Structure formats: C-alpha cells, structure tokens
Coordinates of C-alpha atoms and ligand atoms in Angstrom, one line a residue:
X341 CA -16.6 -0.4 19.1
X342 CA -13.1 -1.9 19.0
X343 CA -10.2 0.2 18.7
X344 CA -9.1 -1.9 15.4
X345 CA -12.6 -0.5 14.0
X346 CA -12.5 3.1 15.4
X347 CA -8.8 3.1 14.1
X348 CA -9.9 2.3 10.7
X349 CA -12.9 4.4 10.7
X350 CA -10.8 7.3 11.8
X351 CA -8.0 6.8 8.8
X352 CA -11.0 6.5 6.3
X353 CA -12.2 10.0 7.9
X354 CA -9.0 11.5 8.2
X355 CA -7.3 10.5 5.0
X356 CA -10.2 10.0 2.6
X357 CA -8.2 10.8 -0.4
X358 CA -5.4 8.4 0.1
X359 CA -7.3 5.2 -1.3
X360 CA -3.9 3.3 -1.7
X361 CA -3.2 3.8 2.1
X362 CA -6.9 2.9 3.6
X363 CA -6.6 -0.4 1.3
X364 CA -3.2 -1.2 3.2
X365 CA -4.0 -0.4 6.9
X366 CA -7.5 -2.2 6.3
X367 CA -5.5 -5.2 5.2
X368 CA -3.3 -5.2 8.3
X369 CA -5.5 -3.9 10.9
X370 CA -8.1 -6.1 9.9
X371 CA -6.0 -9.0 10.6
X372 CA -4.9 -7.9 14.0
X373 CA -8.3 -8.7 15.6
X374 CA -7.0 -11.3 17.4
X375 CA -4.4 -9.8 19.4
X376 CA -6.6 -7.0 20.6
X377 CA -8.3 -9.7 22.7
X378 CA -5.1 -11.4 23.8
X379 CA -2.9 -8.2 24.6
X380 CA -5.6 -5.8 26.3
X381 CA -2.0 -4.0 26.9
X382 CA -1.9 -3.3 23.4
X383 CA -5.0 -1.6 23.2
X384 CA -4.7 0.5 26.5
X385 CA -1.3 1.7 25.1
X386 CA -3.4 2.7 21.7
X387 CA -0.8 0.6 19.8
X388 CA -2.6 0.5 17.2
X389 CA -4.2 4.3 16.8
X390 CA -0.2 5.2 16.9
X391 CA 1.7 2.7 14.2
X392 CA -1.1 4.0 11.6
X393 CA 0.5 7.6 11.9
X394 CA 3.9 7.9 10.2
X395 CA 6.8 10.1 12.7
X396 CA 6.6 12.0 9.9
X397 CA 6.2 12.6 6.3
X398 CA 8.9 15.3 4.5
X399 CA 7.6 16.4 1.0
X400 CA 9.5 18.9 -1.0
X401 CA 10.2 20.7 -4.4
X402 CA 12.3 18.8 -6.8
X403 CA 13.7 21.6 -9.7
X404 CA 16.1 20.5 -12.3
X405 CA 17.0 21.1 -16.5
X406 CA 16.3 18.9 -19.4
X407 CA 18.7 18.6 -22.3
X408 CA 17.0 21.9 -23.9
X409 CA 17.3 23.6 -20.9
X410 CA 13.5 23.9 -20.2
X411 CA 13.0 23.6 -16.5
X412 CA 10.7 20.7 -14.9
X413 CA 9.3 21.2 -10.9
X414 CA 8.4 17.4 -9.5
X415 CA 7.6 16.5 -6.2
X416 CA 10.0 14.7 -3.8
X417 CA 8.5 12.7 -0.6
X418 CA 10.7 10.4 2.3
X419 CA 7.7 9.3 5.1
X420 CA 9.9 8.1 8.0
X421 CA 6.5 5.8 9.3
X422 CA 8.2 3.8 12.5
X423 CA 11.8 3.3 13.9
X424 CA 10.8 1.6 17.2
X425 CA 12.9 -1.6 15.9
X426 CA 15.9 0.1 14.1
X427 CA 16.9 2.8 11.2
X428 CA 14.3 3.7 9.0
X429 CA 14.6 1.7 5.7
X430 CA 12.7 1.4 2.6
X431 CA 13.0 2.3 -1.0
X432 CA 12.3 5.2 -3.2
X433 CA 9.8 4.9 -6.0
X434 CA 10.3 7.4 -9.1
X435 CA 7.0 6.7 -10.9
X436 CA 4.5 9.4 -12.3
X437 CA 1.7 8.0 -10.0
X438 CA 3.6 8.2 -7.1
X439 CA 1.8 10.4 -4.4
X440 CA 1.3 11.0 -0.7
X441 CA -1.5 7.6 -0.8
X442 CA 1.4 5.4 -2.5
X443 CA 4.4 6.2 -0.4
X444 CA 2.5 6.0 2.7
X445 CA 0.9 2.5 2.1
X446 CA 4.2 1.7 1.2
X447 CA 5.9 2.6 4.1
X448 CA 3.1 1.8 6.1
X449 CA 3.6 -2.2 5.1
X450 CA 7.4 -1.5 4.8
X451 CA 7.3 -1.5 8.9
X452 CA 6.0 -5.3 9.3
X453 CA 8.2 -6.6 6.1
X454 CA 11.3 -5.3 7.8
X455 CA 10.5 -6.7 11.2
X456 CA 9.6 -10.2 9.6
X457 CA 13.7 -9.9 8.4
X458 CA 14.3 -10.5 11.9
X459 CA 17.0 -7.8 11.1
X460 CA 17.0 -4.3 12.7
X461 CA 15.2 -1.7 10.3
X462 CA 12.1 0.7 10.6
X463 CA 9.9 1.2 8.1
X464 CA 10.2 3.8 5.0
X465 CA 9.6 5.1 2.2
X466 CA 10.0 7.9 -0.7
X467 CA 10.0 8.9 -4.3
X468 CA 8.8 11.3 -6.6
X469 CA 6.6 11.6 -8.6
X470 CA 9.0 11.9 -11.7
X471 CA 9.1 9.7 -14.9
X472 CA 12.4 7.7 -16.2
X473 CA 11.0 6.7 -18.9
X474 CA 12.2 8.1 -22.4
X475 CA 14.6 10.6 -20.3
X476 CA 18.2 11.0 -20.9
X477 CA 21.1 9.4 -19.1
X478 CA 22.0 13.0 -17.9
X479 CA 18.1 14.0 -17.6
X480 CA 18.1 11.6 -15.1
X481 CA 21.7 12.2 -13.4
X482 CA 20.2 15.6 -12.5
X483 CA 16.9 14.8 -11.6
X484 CA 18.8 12.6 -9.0
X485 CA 21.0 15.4 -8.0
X486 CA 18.3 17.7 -7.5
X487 CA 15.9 14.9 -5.3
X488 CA 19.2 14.3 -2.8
X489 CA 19.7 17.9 -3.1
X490 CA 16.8 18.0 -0.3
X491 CA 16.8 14.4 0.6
X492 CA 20.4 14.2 2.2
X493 CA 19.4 16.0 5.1
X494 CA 16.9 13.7 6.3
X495 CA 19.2 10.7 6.0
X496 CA 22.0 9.0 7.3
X497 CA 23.3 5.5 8.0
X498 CA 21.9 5.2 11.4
X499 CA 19.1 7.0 10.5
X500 CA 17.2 6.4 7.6
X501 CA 18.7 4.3 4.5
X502 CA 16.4 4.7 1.5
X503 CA 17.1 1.9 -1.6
X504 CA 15.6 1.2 -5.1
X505 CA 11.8 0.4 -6.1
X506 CA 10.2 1.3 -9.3
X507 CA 11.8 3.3 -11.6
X508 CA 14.5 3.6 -9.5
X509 CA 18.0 0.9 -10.3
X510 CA 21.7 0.9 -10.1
X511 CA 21.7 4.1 -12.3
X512 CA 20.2 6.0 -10.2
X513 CA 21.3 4.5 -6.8
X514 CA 24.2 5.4 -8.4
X515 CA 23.7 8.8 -8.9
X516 CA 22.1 9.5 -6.0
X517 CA 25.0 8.1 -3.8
X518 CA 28.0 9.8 -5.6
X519 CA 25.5 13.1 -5.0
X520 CA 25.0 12.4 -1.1
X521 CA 28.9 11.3 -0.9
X522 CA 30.0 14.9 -2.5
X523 CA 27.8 17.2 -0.3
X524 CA 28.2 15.4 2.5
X525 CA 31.9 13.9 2.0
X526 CA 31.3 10.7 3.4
X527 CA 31.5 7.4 2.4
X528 CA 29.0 5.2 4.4
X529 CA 26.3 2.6 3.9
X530 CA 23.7 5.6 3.5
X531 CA 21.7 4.0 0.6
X532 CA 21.7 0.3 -0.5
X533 CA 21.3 -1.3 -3.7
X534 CA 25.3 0.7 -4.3
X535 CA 27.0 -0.8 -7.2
X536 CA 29.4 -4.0 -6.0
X537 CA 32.8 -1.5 -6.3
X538 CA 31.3 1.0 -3.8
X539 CA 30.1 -0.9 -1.2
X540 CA 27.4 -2.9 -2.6
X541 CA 26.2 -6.3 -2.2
X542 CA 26.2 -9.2 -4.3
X543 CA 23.0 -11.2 -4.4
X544 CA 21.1 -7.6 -4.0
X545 CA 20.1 -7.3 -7.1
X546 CA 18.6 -10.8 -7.5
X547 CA 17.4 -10.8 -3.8
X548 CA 13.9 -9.5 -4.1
X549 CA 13.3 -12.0 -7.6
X550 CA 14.9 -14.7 -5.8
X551 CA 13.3 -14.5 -2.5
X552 CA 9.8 -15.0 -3.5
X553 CA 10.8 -17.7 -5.4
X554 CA 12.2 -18.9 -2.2
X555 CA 9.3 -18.3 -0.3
X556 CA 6.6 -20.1 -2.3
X557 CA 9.1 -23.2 -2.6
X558 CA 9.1 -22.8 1.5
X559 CA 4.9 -22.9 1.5
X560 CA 4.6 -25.6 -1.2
X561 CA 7.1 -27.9 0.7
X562 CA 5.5 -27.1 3.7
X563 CA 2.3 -28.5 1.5
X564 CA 4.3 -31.8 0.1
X565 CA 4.8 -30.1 -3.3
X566 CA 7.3 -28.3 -4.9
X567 CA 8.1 -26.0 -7.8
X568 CA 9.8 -28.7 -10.0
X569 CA 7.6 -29.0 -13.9
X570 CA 5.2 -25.6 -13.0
X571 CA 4.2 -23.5 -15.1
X572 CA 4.4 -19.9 -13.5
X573 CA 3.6 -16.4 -14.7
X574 CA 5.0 -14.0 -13.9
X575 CA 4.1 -10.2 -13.7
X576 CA 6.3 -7.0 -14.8
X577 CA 9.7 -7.4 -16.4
X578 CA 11.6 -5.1 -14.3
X579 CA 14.0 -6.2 -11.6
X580 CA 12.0 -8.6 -9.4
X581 CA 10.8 -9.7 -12.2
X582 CA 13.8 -11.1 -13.8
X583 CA 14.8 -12.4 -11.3
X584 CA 11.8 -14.5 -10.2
X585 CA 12.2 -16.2 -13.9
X586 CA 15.9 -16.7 -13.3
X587 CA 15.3 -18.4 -10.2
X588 CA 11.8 -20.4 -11.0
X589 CA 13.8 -21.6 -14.0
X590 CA 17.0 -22.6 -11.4
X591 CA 14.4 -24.4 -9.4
X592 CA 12.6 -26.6 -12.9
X593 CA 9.5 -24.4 -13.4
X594 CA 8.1 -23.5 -16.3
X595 CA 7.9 -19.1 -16.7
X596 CA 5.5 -18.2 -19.5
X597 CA 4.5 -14.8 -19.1
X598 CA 6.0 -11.4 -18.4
X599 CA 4.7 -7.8 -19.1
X600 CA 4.9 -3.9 -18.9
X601 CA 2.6 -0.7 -18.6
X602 CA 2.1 -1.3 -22.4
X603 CA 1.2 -5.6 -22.2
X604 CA 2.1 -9.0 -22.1
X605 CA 3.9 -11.5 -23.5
X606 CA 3.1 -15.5 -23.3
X607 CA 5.8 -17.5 -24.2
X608 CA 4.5 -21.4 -24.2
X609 CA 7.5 -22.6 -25.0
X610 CA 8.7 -21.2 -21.8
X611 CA 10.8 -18.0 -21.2
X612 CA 14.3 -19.9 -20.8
X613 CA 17.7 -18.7 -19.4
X614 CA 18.6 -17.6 -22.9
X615 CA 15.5 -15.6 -23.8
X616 CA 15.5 -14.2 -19.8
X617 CA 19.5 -12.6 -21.1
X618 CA 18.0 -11.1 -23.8
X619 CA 14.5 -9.7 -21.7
X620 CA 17.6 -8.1 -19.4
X621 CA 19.3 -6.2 -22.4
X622 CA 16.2 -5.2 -24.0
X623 CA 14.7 -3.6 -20.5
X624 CA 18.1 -2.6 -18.9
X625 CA 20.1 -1.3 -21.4
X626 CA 18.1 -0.9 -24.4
X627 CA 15.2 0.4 -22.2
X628 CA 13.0 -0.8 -24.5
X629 CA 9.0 -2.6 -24.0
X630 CA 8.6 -5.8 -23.7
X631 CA 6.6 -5.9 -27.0
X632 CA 10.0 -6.2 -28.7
X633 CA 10.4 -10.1 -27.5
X634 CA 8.6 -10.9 -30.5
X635 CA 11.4 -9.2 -32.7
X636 CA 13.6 -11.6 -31.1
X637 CA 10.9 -14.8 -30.1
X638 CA 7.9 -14.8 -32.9
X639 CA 6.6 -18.0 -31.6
X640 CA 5.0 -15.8 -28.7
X641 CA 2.2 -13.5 -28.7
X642 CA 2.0 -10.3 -27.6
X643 CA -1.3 -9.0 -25.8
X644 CA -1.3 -5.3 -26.1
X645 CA -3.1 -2.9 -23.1
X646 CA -3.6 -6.3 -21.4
X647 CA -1.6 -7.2 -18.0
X648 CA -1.2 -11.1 -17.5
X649 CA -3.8 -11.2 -14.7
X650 CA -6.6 -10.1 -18.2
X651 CA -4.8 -12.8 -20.3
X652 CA -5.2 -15.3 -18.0
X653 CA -8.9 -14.4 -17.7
X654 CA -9.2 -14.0 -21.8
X655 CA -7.6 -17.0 -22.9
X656 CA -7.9 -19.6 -20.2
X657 CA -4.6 -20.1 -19.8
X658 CA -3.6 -23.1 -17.8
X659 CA -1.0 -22.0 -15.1
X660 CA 0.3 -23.4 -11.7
X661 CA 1.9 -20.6 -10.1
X662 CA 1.0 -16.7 -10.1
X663 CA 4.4 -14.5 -9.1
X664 CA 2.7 -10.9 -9.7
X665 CA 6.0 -8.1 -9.8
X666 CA 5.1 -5.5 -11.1
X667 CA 2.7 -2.9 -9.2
X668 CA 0.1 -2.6 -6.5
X669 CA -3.6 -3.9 -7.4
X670 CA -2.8 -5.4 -10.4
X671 CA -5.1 -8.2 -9.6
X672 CA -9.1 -7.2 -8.8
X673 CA -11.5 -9.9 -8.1
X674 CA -12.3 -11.5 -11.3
X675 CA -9.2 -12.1 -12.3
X676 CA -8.5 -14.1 -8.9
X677 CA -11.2 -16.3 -9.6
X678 CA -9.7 -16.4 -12.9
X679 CA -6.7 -17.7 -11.4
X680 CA -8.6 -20.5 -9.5
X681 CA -10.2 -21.5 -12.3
X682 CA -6.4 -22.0 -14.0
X683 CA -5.6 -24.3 -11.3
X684 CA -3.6 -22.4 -9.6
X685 CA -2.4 -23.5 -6.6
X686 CA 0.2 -20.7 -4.8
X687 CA 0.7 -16.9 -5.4
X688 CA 3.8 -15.2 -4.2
X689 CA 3.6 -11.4 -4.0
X690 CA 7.0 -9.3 -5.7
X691 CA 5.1 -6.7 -5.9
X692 CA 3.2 -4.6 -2.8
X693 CA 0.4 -4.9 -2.2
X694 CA -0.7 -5.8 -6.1
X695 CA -3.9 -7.9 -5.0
X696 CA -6.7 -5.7 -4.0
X697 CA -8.9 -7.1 -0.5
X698 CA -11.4 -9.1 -2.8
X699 CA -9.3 -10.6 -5.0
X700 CA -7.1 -11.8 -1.4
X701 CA -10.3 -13.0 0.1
X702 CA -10.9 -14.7 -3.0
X703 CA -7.5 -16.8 -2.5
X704 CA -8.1 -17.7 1.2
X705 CA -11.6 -18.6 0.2
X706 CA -10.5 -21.0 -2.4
X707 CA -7.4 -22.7 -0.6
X708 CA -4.5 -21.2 -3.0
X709 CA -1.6 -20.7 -1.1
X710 CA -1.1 -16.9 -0.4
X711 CA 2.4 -15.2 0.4
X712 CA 1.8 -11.6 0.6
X713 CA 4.0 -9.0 -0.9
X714 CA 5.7 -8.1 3.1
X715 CA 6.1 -12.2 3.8
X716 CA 7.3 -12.9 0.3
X717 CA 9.4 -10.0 -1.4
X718 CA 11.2 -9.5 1.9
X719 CA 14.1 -10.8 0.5
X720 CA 15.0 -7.3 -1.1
X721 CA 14.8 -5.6 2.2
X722 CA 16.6 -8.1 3.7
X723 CA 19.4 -8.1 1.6
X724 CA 19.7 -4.5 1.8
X725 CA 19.9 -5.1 5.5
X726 CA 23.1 -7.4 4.5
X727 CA 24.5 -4.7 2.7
X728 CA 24.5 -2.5 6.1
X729 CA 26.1 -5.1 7.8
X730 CA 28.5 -5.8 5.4
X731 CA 29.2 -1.6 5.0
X732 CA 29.4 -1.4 9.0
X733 CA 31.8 -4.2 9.2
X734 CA 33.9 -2.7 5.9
X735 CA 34.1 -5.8 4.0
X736 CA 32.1 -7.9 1.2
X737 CA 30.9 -11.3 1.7
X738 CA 30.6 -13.9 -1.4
X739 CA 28.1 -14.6 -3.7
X740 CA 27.4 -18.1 -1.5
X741 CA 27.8 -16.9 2.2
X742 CA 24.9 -14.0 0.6
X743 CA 22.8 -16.3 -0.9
X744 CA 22.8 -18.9 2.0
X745 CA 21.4 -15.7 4.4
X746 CA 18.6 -14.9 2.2
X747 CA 17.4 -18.3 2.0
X748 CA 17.9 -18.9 5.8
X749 CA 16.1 -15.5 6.2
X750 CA 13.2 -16.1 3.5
X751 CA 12.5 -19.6 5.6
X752 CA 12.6 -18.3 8.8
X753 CA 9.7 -15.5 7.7
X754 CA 7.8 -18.5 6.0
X755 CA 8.0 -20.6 9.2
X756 CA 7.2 -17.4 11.1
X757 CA 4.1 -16.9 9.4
X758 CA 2.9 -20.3 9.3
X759 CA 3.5 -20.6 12.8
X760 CA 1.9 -18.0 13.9
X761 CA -1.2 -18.3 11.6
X762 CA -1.6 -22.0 13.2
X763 CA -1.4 -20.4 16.9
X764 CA -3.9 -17.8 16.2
X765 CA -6.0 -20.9 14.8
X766 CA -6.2 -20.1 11.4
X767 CA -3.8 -22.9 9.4
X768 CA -2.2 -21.5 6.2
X769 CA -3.6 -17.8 6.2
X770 CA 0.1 -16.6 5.3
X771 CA -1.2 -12.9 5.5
X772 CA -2.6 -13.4 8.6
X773 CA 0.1 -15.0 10.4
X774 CA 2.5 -12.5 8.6
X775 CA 0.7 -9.4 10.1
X776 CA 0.7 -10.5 13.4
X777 CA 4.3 -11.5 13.7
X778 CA 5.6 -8.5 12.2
X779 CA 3.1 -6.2 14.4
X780 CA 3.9 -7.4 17.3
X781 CA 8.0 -7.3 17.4
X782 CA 7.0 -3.5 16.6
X783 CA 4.4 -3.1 19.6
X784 CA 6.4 -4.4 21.7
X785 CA 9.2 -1.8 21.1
X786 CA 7.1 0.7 21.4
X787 CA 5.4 -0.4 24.3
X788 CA 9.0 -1.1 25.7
X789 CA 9.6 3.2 25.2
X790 CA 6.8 4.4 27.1
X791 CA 4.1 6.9 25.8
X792 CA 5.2 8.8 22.8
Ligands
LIG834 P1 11.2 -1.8 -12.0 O1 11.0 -0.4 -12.2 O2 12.5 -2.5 -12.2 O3 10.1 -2.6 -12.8 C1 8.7 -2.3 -12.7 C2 8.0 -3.2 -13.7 O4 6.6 -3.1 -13.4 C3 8.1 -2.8 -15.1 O5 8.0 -3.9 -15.9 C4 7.0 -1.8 -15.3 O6 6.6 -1.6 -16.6 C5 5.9 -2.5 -14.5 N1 5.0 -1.5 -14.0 C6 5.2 -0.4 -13.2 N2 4.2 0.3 -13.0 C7 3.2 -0.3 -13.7 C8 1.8 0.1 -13.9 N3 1.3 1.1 -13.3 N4 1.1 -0.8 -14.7 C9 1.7 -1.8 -15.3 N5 3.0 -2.2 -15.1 C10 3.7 -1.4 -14.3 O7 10.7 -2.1 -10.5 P2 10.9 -3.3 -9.5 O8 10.9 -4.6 -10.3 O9 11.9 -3.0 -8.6 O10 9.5 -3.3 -8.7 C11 8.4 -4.1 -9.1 C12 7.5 -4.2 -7.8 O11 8.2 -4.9 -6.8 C13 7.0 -3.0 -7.2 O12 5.7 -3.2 -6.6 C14 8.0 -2.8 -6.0 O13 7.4 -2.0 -5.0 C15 8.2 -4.2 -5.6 N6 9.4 -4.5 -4.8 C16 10.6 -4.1 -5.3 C17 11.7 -4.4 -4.5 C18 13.1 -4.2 -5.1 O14 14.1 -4.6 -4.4 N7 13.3 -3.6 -6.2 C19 11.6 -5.1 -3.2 C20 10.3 -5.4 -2.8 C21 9.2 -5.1 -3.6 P3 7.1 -0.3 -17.4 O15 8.5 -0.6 -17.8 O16 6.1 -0.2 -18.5 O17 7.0 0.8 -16.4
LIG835 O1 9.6 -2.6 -1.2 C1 10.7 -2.9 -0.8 O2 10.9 -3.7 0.1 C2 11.9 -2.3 -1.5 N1 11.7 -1.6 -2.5 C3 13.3 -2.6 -1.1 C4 13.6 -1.7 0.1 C5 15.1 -1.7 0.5 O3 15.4 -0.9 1.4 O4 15.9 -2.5 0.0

C-alpha cells in the first residue's frame, strides 16, 4: 500500500465524523501521488502521515448576553494545523455550521494557499459556531468580546494572526481587535482585515474578489482568451463576492447572477457598477437578503431556495464563466455537467473548497479550466500577508503599490501551478499543479527541522 493510501484510509478511520475534512485531505493527498515516487525522502520522513495532523486544535466555551439579558453558550475553535513556513494564519468563520470538520478542512487547505503566496504564513483557522445574522450591533460586540476573551491567549503577531471569513467583516475585526488591544495593551498587526485608521490595508477588502478575477484572466490568457464580453456568475453576495463583480465588470464581463442562504438573483441585463453600489448597502449596511434587488431591479428574477449552481441547471442558462463565493460544496456533480453543458469554459474558486470531488473530476474531464479555491482566492490571504508587512514596517502603502502586489502575486501562483502541472505531465490540471507546489515548500521545511 502507499503511504498516500494508508494516510487517507487512516483519516477516514480516525476522523469518520468529519466529512468536510476527509473531502479536503482526499483532494490534496490524492494529487500528491506523484511526488511519493520522486521524493522517496518524503515518504521515509512520513511527510505526509504528519501535515494531515494539525499542531493542535484549541476549542473552548464562548458565554455572553443578548439585549434581554438571556445568556447564550457557543462554541469557539482556533486549529493552529502547520507553522513549518511562518506564523500561523487564517481566518475565523462565525457561521452556525461551523464545527470541528469545517475549521479543520479549512485550515487543513489554508497551509498550501498560504505557501502558494510565496509569503511567510502557516496555515490556520477558527470560528464559532455562532450566528450574525439578525443579531444586534451590541449582540455581536459582545459575542466578539467574549470569543477573544479565550482566543487572545493563543495568538500573537509572530504567532498566529487570525482574519475574517464568513460571517465575520470589519465589524467584527473591529471588535475583536479593540478587545485584544485592551487586555493585552498592545497595538500590533495581531489580526488583519483592521479597519484603514488602525493599521489596516487598502486593497484588503477587495483582495480576495479581486484576486480570482485575476487568476482566471491569468489561466484564460495563458489559453489565448480573455475575460473581455463574458458573461460570469457569480456565487454568494458577501465580500468576495462583490468584489469579483466589481472587478469582472473592471475587466468587460458580463456578471448576471449573485445569491444568498435564501436564493438567487439573475440579472440579464447584467449586474452593473451601479446596481453592484446598491447590492453593497443592502448586504453591508442594511443587512438585508439579496431577494430585495428586485425592490430596487424588477427586470430580474428572483429564484427562491435555489443557489445559482440549480438555476443554471433549471433554466439553461447560457454562461461563460463560473466564480462560485459563497461556501464549501456548493456545486455537486450534476450541476457541473450543468455548467459544461452552459458552455462554460473557466471556473475560479472564492470560496473553499465549494466543488465537491465529482463535480471537480467532472471539470478536468471536460477541459474547463479549473482554479481551485487555494490557487485562486489566495489573494485574501495574501493581502493579509501585506497587511503584516506593512504593520511590521509601521507604515501604509497606496491603493496602487497594493494592488500591483496582488496581481504580481496572483500571477506568480497561476504560473506556479501551471508550471508545475506541465512538469508532473499533466498540462492545465490547475489543482494538481497547485497541490504540489504548495506541499512541497511545506515538506521541505519540515524536513529541513528534523523529526518532530
Ligand atoms: P460573507 O460572510 O461576506 O458572505 C458569505 C456569502 O455566502 C453570503 O452571501 C452568504 O449568504 C453565503 N453563504 C454562506 N453560507 C452559505 C450557505 N451555507 N449556503 C448558501 N449561501 C451561503 O463571507 P465571504 O464573502 O468572506 O466568504 C465567502 C467564501 O469565500 C467562503 O467560502 C470563505 O471561506 C471564502 N474566502 C473568503 C476570504 C475572505 O478574505 N473573506 C478569503 C478566501 C476565501 P447569507 O447572507 O444568506 O449567509
Ligand atoms: O480563506 C481564507 O483564505 C481567508 N478567509 C482569509 C484568511 C486571511 O488570513 O486573510
């Protein structure tokens, strides 16, 4: 048997209740075959036996007080998975399905992401499993309180610097950093995503939105097409999403769909930069569903309990371009062949991990173009990364000099991958290539410290 095998049959053993996280290490182990042949080192060192077990996983009570006073117990988790290749880094998720299986797939990708950077962070992640929605301003300032109440002694800037994900924005980066800076009483680059007068970055909010727009330009001029005249949808309407319409709009693409937990819009008049202003307000600072676009856009149609992925499949939409941002397997197998039956020809992952392993071999099968989630929403990370730097150094760079690294960096992890797929002899398997780069800047730092 090969270790790859006997390392995924032991994790399906081991953790059989954590479906999320046997989905994500079968992904990535299973594209690591060829290096078990090519570094026997690897292998003898049980490389990869040891990156599937996080250094360890912290999991603790979260108590705090609605606006009636009724108390509410959630539960607060920070997995510190690998920090062979710098700090541990990665956001925190507040979602009510947030659980051991989702923060340690996760983190568990989070680790080749943030080595694809090229920048020095480990791999991370946390949460709770605690619900924004349809909670107070103040309902969530102490809910925030209360989680880095706990979490503030696990972290630190050269230790572990957690950011945003789902549920989780400037408000309560916000929150959470004036709460860390109090109990703590320092000021220092311990959490990114900070607003821009406290030491965050520009460009961070738009990086994650921005960069996968980036990176699919990067693999369809790498195919002698670009993004100019498609029409893209687009998944979720939460940060990355935005942004990935701002930008596919800056580059001449057509965006016609965006959605929530509750359904989907499609706009076939295309979502412009005037009707993207008003999807902001509604989500940000109305926090309102995306339902309401009608109130304001009655020409589109509103697909309730549906996500785009089931629209596309219902109404045979005709679409160039799949961005999915909004959560992990959103997209099953029928509705990839859905999507190659649209014409699709690239889809760039905001969200992790939000095509299940059919729906992925469906893609590769059927030549679409594939960034996945830890190639193609790196950007975020990356940027965070920027905001480090730009904390250690104590001064802000502008708008431009930001912008100009994130698409340096989201090239570099495009060429990277596409590199590496074509010297492993597999031409355009983005996730392959992706994998194996990332991996292996890892194993070799932990082969570089010994045994363990
Ligand atoms: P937000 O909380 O800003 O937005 C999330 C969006 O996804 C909302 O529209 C939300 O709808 C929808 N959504 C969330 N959960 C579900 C669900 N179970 N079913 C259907 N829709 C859902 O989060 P982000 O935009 O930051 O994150 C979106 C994705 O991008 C996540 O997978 C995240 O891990 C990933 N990501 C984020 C990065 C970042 O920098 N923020 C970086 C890299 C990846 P609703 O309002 O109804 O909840
Ligand atoms: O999944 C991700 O890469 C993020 N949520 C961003 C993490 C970060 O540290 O900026």
């Amino acid at each position: 048997m090969s270790m790859i095998d006997e390392v995924i049959a032991k994790v399906r053993e081991k953790d059989k209740d954590q479906p999320e996280f046997i989905q994500a290490v079968t992904e990535v182990l299973e594209t690591l075959r060829p290096t078990e042949e090519k570094y026997p080192e690897l292998v003898k060192a049980r490389i990869y036996e040891r990156i599937v077990e996080p250094d360890r996983v912290v999991m603790f009570r979260v108590t705090w007080e609605d606006d009636n006073g009724e108390i509410h117990v959630n539960r607060g988790y920070r997995v510190q998975y690998n920090n062979a290749i710098g700090p541990y880094k990665g956001g925190l998720r507040f979602h009510p399905t947030v659980n051991l299986s989702v923060i340690k797939f996760l983190g568990f990708e989070q680790i080749f992401k943030n080595a694809l950077t090229t920048l020095p962070m480990g791999g991370g992640k946390g949460g709770a499993d605690f619900d924004p929605k349809g909670k107070s301003d103040r309902e969530v300032m102490r809910f925030c309180y209360a989680f880095m109440s706990e979490l503030f002694r696990h972290i630190g800037p050269d230790t572990d610097v957690p950011a945003g994900d789902i549920g989780v924005g400037a408000r309560e980066i916000g929150y959470m950093y004036g709460y860390y800076k109090k109990i703590v009483n320092e000021h220092t680059g311990v959490l990114t995503g900070k607003g821009l007068d406290y030491g965050g970055s520009l460009i961070r909010p738009e990086a994650t939105g921005y960069g996968v727009v980036y990176f699919t330009a990067n693999m369809l001029g790498s195919h002698g097409k670009d993004m100019a005249g498609k029409v893209v949808a687009i998944s979720g309407s939460g940060n990355v999403a935005q942004y990935a319409v701002e930008k596919s709009l800056h580059m001449g693409a057509k965006p016609i769909t965006m959605s929530d937990s509750n359904g989907t819009i499609v706009d076939e008049e295309g979502i412009t930069a005037e009707k993207l202003q008003y999807v902001m307000w509604l989500k940000n600072v109305k926090r309102g569903r995306i339902a309401e676009y009608l109130d304001k856009y009655p020409n589109a149609k509103y697909y309730a309990g549906k996500s785009v992925w089931d629209v596309i499949r219902d109404e045979n939409l005709k679409i160039d371009i799949a961005l999915p941002c909004a959560t992990q397997n959103e997209i099953h197998k029928d509705h990839a062949e859905a999507l190659v039956k649209a014409g699709v020809i690239a889809v760039a992952e905001g969200a992790n991990m939000p095509s299940d392993l059919e729906a992925i071999k469906v893609y590769l099968e059927n030549g679409i173009l594939y960034g996945p989630a830890k190639a193609a929403n790196a950007g975020g990370v990356a940027t965070s990364g920027l905001e480090m730097t730009q904390n250690s150094m104590r001064l802000q760079w502008t708008r431009e000099e930001v912008d100009a690294k994130l698409q340096q960096i989201m090239k570099n992890i495009h060429d990277t991958a596409y590199k590496t797929a074509m010297e492993f002899g597999q031409p355009d398997n983005y996730l392959l290539g992706a994998n194996i780069a990332g991996f292996m800047k890892v194993a070799r730092a932990m082969l570089a410290y010994g045994v363990m």
